[in-house]
Coordinates of N, CA, C and O in Angstrom, one line a residue:
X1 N 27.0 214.8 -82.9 CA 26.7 216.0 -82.1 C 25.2 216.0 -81.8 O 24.8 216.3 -80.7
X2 N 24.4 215.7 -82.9 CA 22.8 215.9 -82.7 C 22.4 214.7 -82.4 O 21.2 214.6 -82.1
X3 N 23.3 213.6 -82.3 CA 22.4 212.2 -80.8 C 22.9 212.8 -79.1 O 22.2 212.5 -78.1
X4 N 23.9 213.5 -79.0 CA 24.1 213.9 -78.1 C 23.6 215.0 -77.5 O 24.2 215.3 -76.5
X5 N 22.6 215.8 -77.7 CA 22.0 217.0 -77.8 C 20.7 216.2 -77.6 O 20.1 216.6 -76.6
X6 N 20.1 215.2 -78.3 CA 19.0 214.4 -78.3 C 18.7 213.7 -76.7 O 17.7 213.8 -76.1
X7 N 20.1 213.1 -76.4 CA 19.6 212.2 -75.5 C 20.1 213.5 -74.1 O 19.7 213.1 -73.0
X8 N 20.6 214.5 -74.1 CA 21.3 215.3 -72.9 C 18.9 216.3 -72.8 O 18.4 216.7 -71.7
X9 N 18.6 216.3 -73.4 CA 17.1 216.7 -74.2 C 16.0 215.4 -73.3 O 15.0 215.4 -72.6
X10 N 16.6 214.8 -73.8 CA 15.8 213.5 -73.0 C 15.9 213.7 -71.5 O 14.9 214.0 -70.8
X11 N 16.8 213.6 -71.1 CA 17.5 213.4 -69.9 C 16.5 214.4 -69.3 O 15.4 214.2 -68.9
X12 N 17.1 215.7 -69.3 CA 16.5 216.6 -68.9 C 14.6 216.1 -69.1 O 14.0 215.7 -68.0
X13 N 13.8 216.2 -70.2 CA 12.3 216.1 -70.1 C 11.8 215.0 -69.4 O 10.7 214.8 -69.0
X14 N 13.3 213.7 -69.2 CA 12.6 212.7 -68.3 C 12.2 212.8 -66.8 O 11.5 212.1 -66.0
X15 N 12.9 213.7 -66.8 CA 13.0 214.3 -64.9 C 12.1 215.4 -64.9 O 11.9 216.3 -65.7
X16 N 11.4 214.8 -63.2 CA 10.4 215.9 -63.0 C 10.8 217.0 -62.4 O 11.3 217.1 -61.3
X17 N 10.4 218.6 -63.7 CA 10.9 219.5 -62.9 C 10.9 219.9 -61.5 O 11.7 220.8 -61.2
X18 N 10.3 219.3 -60.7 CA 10.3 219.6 -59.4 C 11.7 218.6 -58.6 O 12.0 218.8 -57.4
X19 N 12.4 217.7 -59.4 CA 13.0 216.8 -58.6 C 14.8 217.4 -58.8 O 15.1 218.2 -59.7
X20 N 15.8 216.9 -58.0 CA 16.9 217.4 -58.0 C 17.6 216.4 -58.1 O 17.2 215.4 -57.4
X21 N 18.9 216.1 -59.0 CA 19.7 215.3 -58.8 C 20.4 215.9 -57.4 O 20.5 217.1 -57.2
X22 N 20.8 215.1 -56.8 CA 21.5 214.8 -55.3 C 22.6 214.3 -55.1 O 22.2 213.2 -54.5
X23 N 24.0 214.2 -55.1 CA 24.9 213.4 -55.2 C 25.7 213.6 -53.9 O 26.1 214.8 -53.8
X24 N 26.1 212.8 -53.1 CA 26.7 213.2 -51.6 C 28.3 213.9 -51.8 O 28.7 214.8 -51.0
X25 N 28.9 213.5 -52.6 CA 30.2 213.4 -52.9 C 30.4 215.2 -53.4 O 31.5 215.7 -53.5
X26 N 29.3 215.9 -53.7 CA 29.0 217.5 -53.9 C 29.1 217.9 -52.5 O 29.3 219.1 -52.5
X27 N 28.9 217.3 -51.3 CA 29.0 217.9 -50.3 C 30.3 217.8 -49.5 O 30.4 218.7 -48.7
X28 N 31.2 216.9 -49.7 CA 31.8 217.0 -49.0 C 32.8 217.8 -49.3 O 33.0 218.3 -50.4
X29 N 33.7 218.0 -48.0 CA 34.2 219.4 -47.5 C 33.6 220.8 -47.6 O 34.3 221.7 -47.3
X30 N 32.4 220.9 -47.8 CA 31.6 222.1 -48.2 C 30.8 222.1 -46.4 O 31.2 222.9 -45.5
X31 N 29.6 221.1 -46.4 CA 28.8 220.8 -45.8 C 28.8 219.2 -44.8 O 29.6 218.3 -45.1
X32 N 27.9 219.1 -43.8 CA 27.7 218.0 -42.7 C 26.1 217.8 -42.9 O 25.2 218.5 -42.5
X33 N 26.0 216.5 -43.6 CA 25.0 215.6 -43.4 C 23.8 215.1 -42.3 O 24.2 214.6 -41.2
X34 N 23.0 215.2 -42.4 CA 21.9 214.5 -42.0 C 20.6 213.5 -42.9 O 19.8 213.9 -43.8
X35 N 20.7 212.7 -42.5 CA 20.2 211.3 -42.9 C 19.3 210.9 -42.2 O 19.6 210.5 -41.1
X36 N 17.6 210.9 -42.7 CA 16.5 210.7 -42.1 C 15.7 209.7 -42.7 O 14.6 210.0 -43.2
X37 N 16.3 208.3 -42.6 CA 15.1 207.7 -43.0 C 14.2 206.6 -42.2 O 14.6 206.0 -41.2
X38 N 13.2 206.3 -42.8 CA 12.5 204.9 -42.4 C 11.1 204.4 -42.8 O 10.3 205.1 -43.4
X39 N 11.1 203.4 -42.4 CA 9.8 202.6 -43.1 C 8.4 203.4 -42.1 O 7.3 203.7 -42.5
X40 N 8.8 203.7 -40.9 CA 7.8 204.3 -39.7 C 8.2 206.2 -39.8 O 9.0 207.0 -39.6
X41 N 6.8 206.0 -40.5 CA 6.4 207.5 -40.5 C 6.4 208.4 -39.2 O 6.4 209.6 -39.4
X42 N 6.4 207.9 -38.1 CA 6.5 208.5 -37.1 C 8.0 208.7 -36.2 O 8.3 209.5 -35.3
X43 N 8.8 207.9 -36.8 CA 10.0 207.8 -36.4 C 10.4 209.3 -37.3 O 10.8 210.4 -36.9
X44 N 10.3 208.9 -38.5 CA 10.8 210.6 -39.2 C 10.2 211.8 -38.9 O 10.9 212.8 -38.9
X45 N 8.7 211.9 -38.7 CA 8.1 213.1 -38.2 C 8.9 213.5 -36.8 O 9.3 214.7 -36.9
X46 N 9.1 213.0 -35.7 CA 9.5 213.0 -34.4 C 11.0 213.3 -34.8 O 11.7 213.9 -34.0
X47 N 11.4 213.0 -35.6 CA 13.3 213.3 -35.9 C 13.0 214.9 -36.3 O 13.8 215.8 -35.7
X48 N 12.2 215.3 -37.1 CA 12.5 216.0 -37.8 C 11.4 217.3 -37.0 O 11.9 218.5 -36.7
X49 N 10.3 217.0 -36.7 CA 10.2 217.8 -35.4 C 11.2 218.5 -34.8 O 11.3 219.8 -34.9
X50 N 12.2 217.6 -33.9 CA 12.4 218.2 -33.2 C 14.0 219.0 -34.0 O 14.6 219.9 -33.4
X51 N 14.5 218.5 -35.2 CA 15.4 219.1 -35.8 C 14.9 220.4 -36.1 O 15.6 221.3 -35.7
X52 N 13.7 220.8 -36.9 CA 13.1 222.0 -37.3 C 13.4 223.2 -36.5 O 14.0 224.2 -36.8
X53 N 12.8 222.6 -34.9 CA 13.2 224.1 -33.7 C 14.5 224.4 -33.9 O 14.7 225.3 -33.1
X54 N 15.7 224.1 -34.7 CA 16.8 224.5 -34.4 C 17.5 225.5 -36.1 O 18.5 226.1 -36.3
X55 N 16.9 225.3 -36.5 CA 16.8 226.1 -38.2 C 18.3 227.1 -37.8 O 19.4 226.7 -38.3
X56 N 18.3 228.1 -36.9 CA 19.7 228.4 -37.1 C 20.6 227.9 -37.0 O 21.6 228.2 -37.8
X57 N 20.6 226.9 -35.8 CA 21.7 226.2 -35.6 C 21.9 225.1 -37.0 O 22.9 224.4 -37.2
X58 N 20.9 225.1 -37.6 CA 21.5 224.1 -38.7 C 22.1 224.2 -39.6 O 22.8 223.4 -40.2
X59 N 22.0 225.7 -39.7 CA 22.2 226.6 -40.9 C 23.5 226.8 -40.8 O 24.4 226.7 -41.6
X60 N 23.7 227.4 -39.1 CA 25.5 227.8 -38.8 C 26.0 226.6 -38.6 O 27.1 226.8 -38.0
X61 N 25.8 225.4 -38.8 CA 26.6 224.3 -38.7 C 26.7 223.5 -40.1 O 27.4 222.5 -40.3
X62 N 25.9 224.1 -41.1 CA 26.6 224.4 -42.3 C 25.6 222.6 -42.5 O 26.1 222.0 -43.4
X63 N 24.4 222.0 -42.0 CA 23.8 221.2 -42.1 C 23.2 220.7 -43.7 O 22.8 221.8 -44.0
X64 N 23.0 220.4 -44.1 CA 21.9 219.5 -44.9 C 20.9 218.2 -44.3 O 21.3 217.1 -43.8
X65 N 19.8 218.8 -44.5 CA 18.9 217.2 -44.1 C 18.7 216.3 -45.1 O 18.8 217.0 -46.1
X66 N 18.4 215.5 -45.3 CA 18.2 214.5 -45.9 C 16.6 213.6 -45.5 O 16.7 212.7 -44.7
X67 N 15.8 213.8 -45.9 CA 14.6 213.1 -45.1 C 13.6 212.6 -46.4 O 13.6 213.0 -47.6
X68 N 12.9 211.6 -45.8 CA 11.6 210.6 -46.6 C 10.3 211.1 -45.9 O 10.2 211.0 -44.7
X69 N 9.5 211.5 -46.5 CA 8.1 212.1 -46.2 C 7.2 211.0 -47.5 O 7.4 210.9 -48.7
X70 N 6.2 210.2 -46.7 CA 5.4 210.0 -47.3 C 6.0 209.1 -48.8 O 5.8 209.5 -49.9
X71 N 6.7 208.1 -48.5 CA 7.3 207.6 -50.0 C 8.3 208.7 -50.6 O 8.9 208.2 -51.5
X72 N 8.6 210.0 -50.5 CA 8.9 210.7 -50.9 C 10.3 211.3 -50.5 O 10.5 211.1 -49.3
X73 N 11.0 211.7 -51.0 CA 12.7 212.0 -50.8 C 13.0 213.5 -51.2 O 12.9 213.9 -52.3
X74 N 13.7 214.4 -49.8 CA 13.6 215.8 -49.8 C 15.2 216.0 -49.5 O 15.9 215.1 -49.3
X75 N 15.6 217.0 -49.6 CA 16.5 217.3 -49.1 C 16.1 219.1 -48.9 O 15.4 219.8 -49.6
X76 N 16.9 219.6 -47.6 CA 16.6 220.9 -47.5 C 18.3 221.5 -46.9 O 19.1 221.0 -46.0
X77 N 18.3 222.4 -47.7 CA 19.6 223.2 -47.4 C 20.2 223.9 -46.9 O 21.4 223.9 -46.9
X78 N 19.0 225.1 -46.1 CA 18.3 226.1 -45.4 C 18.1 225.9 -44.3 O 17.7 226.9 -43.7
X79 N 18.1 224.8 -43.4 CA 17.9 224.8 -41.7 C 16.1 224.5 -42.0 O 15.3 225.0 -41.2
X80 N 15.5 223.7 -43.3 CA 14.0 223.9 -43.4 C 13.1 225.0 -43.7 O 11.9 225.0 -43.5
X81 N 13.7 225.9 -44.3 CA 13.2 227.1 -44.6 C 12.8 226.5 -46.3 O 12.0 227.3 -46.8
X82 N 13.1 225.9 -46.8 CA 12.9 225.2 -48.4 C 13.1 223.8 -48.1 O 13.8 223.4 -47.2
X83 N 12.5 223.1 -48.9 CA 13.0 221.6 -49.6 C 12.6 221.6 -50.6 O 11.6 222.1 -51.2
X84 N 13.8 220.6 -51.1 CA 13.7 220.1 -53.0 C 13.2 217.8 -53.0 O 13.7 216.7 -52.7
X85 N 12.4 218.1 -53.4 CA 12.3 216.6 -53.6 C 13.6 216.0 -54.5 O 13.7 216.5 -55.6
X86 N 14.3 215.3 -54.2 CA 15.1 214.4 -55.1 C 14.8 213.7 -56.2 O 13.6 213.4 -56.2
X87 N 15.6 213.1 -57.2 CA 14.9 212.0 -57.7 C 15.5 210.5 -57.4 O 16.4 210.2 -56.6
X88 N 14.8 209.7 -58.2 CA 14.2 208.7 -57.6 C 16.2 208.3 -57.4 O 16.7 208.2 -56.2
X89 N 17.1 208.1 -58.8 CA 18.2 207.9 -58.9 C 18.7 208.2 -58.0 O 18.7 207.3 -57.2
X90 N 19.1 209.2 -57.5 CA 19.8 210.1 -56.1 C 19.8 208.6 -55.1 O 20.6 207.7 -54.8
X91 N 18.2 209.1 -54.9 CA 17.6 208.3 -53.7 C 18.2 206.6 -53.8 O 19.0 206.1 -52.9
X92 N 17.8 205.9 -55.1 CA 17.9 204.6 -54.5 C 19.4 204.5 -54.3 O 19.6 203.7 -53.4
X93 N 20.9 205.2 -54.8 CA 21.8 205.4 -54.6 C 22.3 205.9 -53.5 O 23.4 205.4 -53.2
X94 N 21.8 206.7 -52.9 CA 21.8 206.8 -50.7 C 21.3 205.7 -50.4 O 22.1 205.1 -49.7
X95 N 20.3 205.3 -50.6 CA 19.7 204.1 -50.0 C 20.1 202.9 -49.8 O 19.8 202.2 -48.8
X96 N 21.0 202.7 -51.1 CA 22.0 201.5 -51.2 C 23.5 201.6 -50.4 O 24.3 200.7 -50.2
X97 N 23.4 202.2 -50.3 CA 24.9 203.1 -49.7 C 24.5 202.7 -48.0 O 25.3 201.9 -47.4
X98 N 23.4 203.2 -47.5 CA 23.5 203.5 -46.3 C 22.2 202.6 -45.8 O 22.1 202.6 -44.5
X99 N 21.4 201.9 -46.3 CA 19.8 201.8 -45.3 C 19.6 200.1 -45.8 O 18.8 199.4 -45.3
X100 N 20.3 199.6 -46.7 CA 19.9 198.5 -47.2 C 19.8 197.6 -46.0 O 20.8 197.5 -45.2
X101 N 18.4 197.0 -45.7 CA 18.2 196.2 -45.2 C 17.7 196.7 -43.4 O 17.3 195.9 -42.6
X102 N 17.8 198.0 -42.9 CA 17.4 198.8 -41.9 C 16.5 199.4 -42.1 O 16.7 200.4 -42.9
X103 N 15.0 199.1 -41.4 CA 14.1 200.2 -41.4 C 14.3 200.9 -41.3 O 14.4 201.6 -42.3
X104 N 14.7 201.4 -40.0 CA 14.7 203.0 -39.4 C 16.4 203.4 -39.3 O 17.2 202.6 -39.0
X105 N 16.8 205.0 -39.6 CA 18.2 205.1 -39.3 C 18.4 206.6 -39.5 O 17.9 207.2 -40.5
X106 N 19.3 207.2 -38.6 CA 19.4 208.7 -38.7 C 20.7 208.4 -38.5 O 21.2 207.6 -37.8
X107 N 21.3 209.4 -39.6 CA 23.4 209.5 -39.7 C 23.2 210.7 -39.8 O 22.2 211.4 -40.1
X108 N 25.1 211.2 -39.4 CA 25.6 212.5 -39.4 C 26.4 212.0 -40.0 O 26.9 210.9 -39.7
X109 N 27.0 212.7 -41.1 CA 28.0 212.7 -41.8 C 28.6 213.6 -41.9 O 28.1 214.5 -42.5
X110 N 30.4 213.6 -41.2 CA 30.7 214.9 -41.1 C 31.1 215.7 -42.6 O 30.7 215.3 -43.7
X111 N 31.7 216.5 -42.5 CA 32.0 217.1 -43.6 C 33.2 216.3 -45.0 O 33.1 216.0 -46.2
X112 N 34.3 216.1 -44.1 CA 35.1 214.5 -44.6 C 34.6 213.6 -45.1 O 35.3 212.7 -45.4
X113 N 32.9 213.4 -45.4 CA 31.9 212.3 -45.7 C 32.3 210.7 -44.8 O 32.1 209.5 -45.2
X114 N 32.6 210.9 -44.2 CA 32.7 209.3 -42.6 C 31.1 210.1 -41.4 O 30.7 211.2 -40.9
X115 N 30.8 208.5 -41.4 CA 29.4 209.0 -40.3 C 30.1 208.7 -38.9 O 30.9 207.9 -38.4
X116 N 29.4 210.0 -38.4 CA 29.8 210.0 -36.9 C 28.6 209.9 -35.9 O 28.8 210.1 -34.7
X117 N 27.5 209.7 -36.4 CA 26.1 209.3 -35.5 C 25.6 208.3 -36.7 O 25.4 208.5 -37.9
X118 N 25.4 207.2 -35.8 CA 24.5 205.8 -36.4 C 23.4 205.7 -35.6 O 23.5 205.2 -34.5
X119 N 22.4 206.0 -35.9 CA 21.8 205.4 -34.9 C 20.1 204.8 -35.2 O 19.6 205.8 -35.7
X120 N 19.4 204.1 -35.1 CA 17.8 203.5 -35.2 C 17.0 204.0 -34.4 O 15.9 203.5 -34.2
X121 N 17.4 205.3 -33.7 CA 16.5 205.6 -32.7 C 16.5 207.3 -32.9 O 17.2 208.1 -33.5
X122 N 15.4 207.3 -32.1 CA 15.4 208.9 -31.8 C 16.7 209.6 -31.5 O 17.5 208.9 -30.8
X123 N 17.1 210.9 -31.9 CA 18.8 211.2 -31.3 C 18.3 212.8 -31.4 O 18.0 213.5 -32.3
X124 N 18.4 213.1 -29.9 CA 18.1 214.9 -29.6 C 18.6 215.4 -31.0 O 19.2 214.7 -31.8
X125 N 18.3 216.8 -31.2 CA 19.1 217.4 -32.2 C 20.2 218.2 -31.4 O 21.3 218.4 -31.8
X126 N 19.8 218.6 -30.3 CA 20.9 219.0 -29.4 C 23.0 218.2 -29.4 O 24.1 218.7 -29.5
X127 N 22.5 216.8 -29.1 CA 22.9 215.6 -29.4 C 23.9 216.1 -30.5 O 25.0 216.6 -30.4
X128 N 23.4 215.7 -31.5 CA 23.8 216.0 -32.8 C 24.5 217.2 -32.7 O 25.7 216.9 -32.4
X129 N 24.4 218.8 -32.8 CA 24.8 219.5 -32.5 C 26.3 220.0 -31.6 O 27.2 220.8 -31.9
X130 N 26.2 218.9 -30.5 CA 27.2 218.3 -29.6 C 28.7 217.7 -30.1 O 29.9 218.1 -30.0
X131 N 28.0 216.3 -30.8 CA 28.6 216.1 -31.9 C 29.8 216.9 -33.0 O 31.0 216.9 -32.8
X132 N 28.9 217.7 -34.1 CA 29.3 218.9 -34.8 C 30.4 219.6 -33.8 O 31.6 219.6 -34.1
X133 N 30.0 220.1 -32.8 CA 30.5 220.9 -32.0 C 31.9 220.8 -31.5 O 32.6 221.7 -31.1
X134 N 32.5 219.2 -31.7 CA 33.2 218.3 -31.0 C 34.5 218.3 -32.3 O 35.7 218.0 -32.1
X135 N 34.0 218.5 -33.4 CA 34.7 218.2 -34.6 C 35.7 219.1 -34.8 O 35.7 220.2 -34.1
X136 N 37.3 218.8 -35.9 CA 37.9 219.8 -35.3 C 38.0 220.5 -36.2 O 38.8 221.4 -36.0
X137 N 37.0 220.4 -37.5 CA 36.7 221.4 -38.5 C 35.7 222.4 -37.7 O 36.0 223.6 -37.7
X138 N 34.7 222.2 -37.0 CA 34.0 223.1 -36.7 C 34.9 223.7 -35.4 O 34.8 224.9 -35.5
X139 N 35.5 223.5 -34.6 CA 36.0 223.7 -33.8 C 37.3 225.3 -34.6 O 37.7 226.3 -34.0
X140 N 37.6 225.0 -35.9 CA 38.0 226.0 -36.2 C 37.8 226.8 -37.0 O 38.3 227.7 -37.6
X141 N 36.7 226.2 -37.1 CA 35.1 227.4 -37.8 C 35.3 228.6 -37.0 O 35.8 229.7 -37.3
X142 N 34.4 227.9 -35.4 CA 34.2 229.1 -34.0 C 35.3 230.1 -34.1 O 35.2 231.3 -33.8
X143 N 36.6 229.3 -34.6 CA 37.5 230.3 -34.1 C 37.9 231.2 -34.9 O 38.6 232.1 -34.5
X144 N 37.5 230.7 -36.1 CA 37.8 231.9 -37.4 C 36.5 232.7 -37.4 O 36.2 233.0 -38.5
X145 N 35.7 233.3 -36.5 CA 34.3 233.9 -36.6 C 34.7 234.8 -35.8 O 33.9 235.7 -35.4

């Protein structure tokens, strides 16, 4: 009982309090994905720009972002009103999953966890939105409101 207590002790002081374990498989059926990454810091500032203007709509579409700032790995839950840095684990684990070997790449993952936007380029958040909109979970969101 007291090596298990030792190493659950570890575990915890090895992780920086600021970081979040992250596991996608917690989201699904709850929440719809967004996936922001790339080697071009300007590709993600410009995604994420123009995601920000839409904070409610992210929030009522039940969103999470997922983004890379600066070497660094965030997720925010709130439509951008907060972010949690992830750790590194989480991270190279999305990474491997989804980016191996692609600089640049923004997904939607609907709530079922299958991606319904792939794409290496800029993609409106409107776009995206459209998307969501189209789904027939959200579709019976609107109508239960």
């Amino acid at each position: 009982m007291k090596i298990y207590f030792l190493i659950i002790l570890f575990l915890f002081s090895s992780c920086n309090q600021n970081e979040v374990f992250f596991d996608l498989e917690n989201l699904e059926w709850e929440n719809r994905l967004v996936i922001v990454f790339s080697d071009n810091e300007e590709f993600i500032q410009n995604q994420l720009d123009d995601l920000t203007k839409y904070s409610d709509e992210i929030v009522d579409r039940d969103l999470v972002i997922l983004f890379s700032n600066n070497n660094e790995f965030f997720v925010s839950f709130d439509g951008f009103q907060s972010k949690e840095m992830i750790n590194e684990v989480s991270y190279e684990k999305i990474f491997k999953r989804f980016f191996n070997n692609r600089n640049s790449r923004t997904l939607l993952l609907g709530k079922d966890g299958q991606i319904k936007i792939d794409t290496n380029k800029f993609i409106d958040s409107n776009k995206i939105f459209k998307e969501i909109d189209q789904m027939p979970m959200r579709i019976e969101e609107m109508k239960n409101r």
